[in-house]
XYZ file of C-alpha atoms in Angstrom:
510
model
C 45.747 177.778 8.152
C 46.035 179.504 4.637
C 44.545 176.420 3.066
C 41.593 176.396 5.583
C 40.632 180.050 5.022
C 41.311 179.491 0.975
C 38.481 176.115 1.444
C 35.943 178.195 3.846
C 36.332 181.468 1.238
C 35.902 178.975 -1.913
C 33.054 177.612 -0.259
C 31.606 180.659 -0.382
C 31.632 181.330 -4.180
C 28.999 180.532 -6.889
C 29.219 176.575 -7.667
C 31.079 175.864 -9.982
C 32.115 179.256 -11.270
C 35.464 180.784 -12.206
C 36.876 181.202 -8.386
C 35.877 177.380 -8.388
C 37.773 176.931 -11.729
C 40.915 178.548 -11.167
C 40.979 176.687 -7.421
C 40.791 173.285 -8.872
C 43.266 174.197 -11.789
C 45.304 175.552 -9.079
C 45.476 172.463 -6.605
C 45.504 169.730 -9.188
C 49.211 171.085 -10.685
C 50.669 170.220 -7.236
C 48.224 167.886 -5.732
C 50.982 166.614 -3.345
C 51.716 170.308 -1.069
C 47.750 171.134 -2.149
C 46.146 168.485 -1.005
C 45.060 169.559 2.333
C 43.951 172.517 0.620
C 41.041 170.535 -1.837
C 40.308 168.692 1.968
C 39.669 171.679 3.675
C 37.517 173.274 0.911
C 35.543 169.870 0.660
C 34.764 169.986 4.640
C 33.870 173.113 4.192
C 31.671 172.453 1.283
C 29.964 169.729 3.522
C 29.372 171.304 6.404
C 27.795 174.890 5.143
C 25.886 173.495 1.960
C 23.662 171.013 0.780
C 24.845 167.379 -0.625
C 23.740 167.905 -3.878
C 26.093 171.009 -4.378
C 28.810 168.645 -2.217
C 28.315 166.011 -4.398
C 28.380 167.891 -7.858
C 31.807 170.139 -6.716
C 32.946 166.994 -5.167
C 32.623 165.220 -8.558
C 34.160 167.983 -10.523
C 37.360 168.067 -8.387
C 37.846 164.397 -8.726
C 37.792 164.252 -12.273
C 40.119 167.011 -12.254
C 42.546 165.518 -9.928
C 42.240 161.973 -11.816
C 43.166 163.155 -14.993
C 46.269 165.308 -13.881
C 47.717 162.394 -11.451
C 50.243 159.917 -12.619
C 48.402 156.511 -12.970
C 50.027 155.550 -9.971
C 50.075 158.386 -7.736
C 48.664 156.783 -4.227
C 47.781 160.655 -3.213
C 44.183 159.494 -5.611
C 43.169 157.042 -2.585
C 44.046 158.823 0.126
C 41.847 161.932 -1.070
C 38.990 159.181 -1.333
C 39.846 158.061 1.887
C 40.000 161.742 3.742
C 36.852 163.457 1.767
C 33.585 163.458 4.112
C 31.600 162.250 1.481
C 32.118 160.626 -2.262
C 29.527 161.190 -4.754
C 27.774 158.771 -6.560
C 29.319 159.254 -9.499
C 32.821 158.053 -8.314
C 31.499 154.564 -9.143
C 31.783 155.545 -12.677
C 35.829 156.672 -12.238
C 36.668 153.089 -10.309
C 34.713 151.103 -12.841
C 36.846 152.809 -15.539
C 40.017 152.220 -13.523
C 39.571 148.358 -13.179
C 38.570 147.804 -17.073
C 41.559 149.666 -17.847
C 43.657 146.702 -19.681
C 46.362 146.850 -17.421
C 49.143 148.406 -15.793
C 49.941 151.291 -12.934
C 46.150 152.600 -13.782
C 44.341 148.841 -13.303
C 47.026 148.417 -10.130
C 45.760 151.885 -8.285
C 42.405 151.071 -9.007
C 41.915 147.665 -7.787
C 43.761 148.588 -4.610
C 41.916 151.681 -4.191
C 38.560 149.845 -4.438
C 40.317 147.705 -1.452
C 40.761 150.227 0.911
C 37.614 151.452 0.329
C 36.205 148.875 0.513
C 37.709 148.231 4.178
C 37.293 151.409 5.052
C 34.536 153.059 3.939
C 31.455 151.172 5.286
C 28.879 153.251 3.118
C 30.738 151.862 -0.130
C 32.020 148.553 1.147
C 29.063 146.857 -0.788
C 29.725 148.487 -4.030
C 33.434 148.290 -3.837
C 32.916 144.076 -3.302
C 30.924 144.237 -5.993
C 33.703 145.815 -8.756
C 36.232 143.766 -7.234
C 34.079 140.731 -7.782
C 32.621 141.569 -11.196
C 36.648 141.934 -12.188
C 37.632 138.723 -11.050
C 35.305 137.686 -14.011
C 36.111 139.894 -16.364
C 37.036 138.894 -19.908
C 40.530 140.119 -20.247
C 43.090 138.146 -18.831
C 45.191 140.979 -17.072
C 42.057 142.535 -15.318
C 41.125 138.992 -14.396
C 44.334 137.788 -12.837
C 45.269 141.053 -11.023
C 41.632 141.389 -9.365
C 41.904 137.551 -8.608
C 45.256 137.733 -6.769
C 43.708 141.087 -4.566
C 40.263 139.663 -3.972
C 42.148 136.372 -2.790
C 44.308 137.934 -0.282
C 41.528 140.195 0.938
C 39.358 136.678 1.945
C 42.867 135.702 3.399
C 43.089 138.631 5.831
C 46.133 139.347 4.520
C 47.660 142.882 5.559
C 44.071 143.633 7.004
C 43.458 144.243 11.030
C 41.024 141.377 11.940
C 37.169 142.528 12.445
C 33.670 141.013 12.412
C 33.233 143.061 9.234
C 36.160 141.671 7.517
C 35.082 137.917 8.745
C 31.493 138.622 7.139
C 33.781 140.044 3.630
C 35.756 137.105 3.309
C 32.343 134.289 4.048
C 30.696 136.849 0.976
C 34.113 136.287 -1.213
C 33.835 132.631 -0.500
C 30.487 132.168 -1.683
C 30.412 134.524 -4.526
C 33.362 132.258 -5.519
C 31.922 128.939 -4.657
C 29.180 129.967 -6.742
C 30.862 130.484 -9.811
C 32.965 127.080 -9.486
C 29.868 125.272 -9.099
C 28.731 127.534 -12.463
C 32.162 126.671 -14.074
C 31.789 122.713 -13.757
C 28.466 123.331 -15.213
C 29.830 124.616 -18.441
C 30.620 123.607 -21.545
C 33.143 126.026 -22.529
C 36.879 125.131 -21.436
C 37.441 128.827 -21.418
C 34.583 129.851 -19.481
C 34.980 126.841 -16.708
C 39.196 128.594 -16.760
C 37.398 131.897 -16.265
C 34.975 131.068 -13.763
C 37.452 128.701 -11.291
C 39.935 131.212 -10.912
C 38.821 132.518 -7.693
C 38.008 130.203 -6.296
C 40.932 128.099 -7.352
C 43.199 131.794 -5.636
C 41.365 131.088 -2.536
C 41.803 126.977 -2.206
C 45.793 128.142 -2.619
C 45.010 130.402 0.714
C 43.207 127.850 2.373
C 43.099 124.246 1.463
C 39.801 122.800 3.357
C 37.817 124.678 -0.047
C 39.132 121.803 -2.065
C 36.937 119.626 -0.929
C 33.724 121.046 -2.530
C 35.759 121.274 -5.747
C 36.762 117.754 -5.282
C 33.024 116.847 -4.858
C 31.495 118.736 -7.835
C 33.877 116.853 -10.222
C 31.188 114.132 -10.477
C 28.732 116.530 -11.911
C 31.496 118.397 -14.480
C 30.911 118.381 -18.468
C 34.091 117.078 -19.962
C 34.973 120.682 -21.172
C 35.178 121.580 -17.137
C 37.116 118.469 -16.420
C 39.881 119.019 -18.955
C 40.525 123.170 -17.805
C 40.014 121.821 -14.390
C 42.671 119.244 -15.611
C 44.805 121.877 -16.934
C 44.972 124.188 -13.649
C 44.679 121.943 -10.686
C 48.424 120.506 -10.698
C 49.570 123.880 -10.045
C 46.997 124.604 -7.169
C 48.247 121.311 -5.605
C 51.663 122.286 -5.677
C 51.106 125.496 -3.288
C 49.651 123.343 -1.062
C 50.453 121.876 2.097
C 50.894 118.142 1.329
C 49.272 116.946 4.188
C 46.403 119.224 3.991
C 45.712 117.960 0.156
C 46.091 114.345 1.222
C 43.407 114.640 4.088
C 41.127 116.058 1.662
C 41.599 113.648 -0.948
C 41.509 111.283 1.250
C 37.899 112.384 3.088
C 36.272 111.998 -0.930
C 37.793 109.119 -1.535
C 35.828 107.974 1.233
C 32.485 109.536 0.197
C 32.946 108.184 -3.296
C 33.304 104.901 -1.930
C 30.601 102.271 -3.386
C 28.818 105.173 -5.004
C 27.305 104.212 -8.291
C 29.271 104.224 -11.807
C 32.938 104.889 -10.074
C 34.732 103.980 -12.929
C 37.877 104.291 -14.465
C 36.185 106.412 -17.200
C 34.455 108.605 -14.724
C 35.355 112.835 -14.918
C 35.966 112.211 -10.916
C 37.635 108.876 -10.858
C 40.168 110.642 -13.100
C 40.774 113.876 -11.401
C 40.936 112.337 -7.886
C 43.547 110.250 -9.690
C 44.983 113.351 -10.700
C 45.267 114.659 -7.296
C 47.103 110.972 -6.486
C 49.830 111.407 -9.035
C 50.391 114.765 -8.580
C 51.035 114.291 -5.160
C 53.040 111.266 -5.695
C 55.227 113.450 -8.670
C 55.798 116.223 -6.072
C 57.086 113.193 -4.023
C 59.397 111.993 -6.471
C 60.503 115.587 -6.894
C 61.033 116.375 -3.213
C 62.902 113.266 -2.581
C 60.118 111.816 -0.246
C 56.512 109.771 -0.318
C 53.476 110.330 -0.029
C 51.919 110.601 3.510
C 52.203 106.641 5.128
C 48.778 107.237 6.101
C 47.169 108.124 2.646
C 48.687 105.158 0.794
C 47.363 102.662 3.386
C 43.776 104.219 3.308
C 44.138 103.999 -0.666
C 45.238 100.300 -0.303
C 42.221 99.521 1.860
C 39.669 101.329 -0.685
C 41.339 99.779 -3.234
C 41.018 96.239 -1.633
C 37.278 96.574 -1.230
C 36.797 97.398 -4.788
C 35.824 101.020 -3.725
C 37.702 102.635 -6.964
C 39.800 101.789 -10.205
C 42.907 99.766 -9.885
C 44.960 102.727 -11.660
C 44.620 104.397 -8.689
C 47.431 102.022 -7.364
C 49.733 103.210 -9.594
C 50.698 106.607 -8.110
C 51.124 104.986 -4.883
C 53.981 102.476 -6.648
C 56.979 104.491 -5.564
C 56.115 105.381 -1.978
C 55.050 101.742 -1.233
C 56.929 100.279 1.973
C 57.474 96.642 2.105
C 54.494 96.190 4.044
C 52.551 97.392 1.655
C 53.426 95.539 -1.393
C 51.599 92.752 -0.977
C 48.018 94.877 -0.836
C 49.571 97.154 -3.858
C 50.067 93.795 -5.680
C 46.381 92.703 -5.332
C 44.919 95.927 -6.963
C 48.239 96.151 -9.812
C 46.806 92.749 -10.982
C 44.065 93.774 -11.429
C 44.583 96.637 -13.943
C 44.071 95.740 -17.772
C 47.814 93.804 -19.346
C 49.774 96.584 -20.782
C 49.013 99.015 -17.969
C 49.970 95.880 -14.985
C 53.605 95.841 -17.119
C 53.790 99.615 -17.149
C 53.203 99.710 -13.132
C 55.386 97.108 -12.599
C 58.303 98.142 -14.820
C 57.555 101.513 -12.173
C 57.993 99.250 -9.202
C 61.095 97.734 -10.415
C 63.038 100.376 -11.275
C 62.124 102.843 -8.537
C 64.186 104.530 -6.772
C 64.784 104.675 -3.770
C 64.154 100.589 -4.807
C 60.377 99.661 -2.679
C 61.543 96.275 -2.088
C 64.719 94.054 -3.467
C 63.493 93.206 -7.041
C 63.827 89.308 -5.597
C 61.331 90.122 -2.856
C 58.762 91.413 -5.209
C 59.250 88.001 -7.398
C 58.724 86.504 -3.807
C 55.756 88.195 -2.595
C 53.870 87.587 -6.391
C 54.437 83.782 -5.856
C 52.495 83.982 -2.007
C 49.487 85.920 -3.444
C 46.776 83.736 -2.805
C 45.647 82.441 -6.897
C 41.803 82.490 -6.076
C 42.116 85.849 -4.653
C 43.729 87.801 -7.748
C 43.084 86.496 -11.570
C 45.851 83.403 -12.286
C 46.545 84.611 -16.041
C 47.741 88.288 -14.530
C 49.408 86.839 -11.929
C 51.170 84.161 -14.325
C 51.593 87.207 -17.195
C 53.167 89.604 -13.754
C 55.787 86.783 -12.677
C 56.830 86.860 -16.840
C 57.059 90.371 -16.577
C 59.473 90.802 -13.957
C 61.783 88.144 -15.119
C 61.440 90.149 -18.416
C 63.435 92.694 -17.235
C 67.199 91.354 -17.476
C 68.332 94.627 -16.325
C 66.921 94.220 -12.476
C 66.610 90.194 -12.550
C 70.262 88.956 -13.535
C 70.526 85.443 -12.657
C 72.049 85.778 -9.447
C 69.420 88.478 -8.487
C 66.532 85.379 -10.039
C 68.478 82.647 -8.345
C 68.630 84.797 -4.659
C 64.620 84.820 -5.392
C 63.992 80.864 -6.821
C 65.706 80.044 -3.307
C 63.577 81.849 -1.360
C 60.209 80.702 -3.062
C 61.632 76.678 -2.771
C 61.495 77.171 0.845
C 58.501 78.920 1.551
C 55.803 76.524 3.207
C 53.309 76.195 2.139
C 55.120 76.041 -1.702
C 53.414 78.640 -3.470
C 51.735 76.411 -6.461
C 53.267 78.727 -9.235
C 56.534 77.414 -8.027
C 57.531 75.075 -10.895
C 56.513 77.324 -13.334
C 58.341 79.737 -12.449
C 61.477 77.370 -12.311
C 60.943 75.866 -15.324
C 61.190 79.829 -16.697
C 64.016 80.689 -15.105
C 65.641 77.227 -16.089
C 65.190 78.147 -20.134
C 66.403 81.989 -20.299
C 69.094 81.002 -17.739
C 70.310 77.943 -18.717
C 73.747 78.751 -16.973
C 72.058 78.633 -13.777
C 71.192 74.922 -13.880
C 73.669 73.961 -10.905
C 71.288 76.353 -8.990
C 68.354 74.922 -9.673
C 69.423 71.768 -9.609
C 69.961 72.584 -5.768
C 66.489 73.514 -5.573
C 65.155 70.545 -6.960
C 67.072 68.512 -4.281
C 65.735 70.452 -1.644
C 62.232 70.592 -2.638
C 62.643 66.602 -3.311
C 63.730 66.401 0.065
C 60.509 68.447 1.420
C 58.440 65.190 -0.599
C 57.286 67.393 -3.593
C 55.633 64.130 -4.895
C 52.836 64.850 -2.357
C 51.655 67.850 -4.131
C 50.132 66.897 -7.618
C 50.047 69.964 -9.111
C 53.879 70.951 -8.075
C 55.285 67.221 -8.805
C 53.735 67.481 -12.631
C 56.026 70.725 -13.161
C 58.775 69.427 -11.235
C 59.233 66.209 -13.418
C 58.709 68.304 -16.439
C 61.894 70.646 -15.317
C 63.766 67.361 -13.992
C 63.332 66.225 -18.048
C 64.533 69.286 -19.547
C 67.692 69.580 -17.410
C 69.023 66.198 -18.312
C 71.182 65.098 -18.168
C 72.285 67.207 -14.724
C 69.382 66.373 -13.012
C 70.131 62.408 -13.322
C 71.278 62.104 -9.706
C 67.691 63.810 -8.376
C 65.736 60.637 -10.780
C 67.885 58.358 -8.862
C 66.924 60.063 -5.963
C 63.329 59.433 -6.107
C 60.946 57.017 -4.332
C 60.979 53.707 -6.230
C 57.216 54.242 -7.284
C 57.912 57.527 -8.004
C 60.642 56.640 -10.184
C 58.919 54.090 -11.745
C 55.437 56.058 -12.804
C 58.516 58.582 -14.397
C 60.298 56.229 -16.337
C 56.783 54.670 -17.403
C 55.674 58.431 -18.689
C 58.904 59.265 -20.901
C 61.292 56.130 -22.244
C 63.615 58.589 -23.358
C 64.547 60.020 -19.808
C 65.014 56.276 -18.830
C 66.882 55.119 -21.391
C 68.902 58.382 -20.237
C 69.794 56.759 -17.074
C 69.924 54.097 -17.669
C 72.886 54.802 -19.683
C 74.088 56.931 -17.016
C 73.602 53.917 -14.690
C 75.916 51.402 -16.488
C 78.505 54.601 -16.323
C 78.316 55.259 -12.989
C 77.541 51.346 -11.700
C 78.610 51.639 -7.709
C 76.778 55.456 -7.329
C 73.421 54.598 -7.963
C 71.106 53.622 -5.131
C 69.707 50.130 -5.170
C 66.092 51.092 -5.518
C 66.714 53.380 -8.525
C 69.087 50.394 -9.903
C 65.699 48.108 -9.184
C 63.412 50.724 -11.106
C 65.445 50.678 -14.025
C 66.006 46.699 -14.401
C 69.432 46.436 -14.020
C 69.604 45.097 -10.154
């Protein structure tokens, strides 16, 4: 009750005079047990007097009180939120607060704007406003700390639910779409960093705003695409992965068969951003990327709807089903990048597939459907690499392509491969040969040419499949290389009652 008579008797006194003075001095050197002292005074002020003297004793006491509280004493915000009435000039004391560069002072101010900015309708305009202009502000500390608040505000975090905190957070959004859409726009790395920071706060907060990010990338300068470059792993990692795959996945569909998606393109290479940072995270988590995503990538990437590359993150969360598809697109990609990717595949791990059903499933790719010379230079590749394909690992996979029907036509190649940097394994392929002799690889031109060519190299072990041979097969054989018969027919004369009588007849000495 003291306090109330002290406000009503203050109230009273000349404006601004000593008894005014010596009040404020008073109450500001224990603002904490005063307090509801400089509240009863200020009701008292508005209720019996006019709002210009309220608003110019009002502003007196508050500059008073500022300057004697701790930079962090919370008693500041709830006198702003208890007073009848701020002045106008307040405005002037939060702007100051929020430039300061940092701290308890820059901490009590932006959260001081906050609540009155939820809870003080007249000044929830002006409030947004500060809060906003600091989320662009040119030093870094005011800028981040405004950014975090602003962002959490939008979220409806910590805030009771309300048709006027709905209408805040759509205002937040757009001020902050707006700037993005300024940032992409610019040609200052800096200035895009500046500009995306909100809005990059509230895609963390709610993941359905990537998607006009993801769709202004098409329009961004190069300066935009490299800070955008720079920030958007992180962003991706606070995200649900699901949520960013959806996402990605709903522009990848919209930039399908749009004009000038190319590798070189400032989206092609972000979206592909997107991929492999979802496919690290992945790798890091000790999982794959959503089943769903990489098959919708596959089909895109099948209908020539994007870059190749854009196979490549998918490479370690393949499942065998989806090799082959993978494949098609892999080949595709220029000749040092397709050995990169499949040096990736090969040594993945958790392994994708066997390394001798990847050898396998190259070899059934359809050669007018993918370019021959990749396909030829990916087969190389992966016998390249001794550590994955030892011979029995290449011999496990020869066996299987022998008996696929119908033979793949790189067959014999292949063979003829594995039969130089594997010489040891000649007993092995030797058993192919029989078999595929026994399937009447004569029939097929292209095959028989390669298989004669790897019977003449492996003499003289593969003597017994020349003997083997039709008699006019035999014969056009012998005709083509006098060396291989004179071979056997030396290893006839050695060998006189195992040789069949139609080989003995093709080589003259029945």
């Amino acid at each position: 009750e003291l306090h109330a008579v002290l406000g009503r008797l203050a109230s009273t006194q000349p404006l601004l005079g000593a008894y005014h003075s010596r009040l404020v001095e008073h109450a500001v050197k224990l603002p904490h047990e005063r307090l509801e002292l400089l509240l009863a005074w200020a009701y008292a002020e508005y209720c019996e007097h006019s709002i210009d003297r309220y608003d110019e004793l009002i502003e007196f006491m508050l500059g008073a009180l500022h300057a004697a509280l701790p930079p962090n004493d919370r008693v500041w915000t709830k006198v702003l939120l208890s007073l009848p009435r701020l002045p106008p000039a307040l405005m002037g004391l939060l702007r100051a607060d929020v430039a300061s560069a940092g701290g308890a002072r820059l901490t009590l101010g932006l959260t001081t704007l906050r609540d009155l900015l939820l809870q003080r309708d007249g000044w929830r305009d002006g409030c947004a406003q500060l809060l906003l202009d600091a989320c662009a502000s040119d030093q870094p500390a005011v800028r981040s700390a405004a950014v975090r608040l602003v962002a959490s505000v939008a979220a409806g975090e910590g805030v009771a639910q309300s048709a006027d905190v709905a209408a805040l957070a759509t205002g937040i959004r757009a001020h902050a779409t707006a700037l993005m859409r300024e940032g992409l726009r610019s040609s200052d790395e800096d200035d895009t960093s500046a500009r995306m920071l909100l809005y990059l706060a509230l895609c963390a907060r709610s993941p359905p705003m990537l998607a006009p990010l993801l769709a202004g990338l098409a329009g961004a300068t190069p300066e935009a695409a490299a800070a955008i470059q720079h920030r958007l792993p992180g962003l991706l990692l606070q995200l649900p992965v699901e949520a960013v795959a959806d996402v990605l996945l709903a522009r990848l569909r919209d930039e399908a068969g749009e004009p000038g998606q190319d590798a070189e393109a400032v989206s092609s290479q972000l979206l592909m951003l997107v991929l492999q940072t979802l496919s690290d995270r992945a790798a890091a988590e000790g999982g794959a990327m959503p089943r769903a995503l990489v098959d919708e990538v596959l089909e895109l990437l099948a209908a020539g709807a994007h870059p190749p590359g854009f196979v490549v993150p998918l490479l370690p969360s393949l499942t065998p089903p989806q090799l082959a598809p993978a494949l098609h697109a892999l080949l595709r990609l220029p000749p040092d990048e397709m050995r990169e990717a499949l040096a990736l595949l090969l040594h993945a791990e958790p392994a994708v597939a066997p390394a001798r059903q990847l050898l396998v499933e190259l070899h059934t790719l359809d050669p007018a459907a993918v370019p021959l010379k990749a396909l030829m230079d990916a087969i190389q590749s992966c016998m390249n690499e001794r550590a994955v394909f030892t011979q029995v690992e290449l011999v496990a996979a020869l066996d299987a392509i022998v008996r696929l029907d119908p033979l793949p036509l790189l067959t014999m190649r292949t063979v003829i491969q594995a039969l130089v940097h594997w010489p040891k394994a000649v007993d092995s392929i030797m058993g192919m040969l029989r078999h595929l002799l026994g399937c009447r690889v004569w029939e097929l031109p292209k095959l028989w040419a390669g298989f004669l060519r790897c019977c003449q190299m492996a003499m003289p072990a593969s003597a017994d499949i020349y003997l083997a041979m039709p008699r006019d097969r035999l014969e056009a054989a012998l005709a083509a290389d006098a060396a291989v018969r004179d071979k056997l027919v030396a290893h006839a004369r050695a060998h006189p009652g195992d040789i069949p009588q139609p080989a003995l007849a093709a080589l003259g000495i029945a």
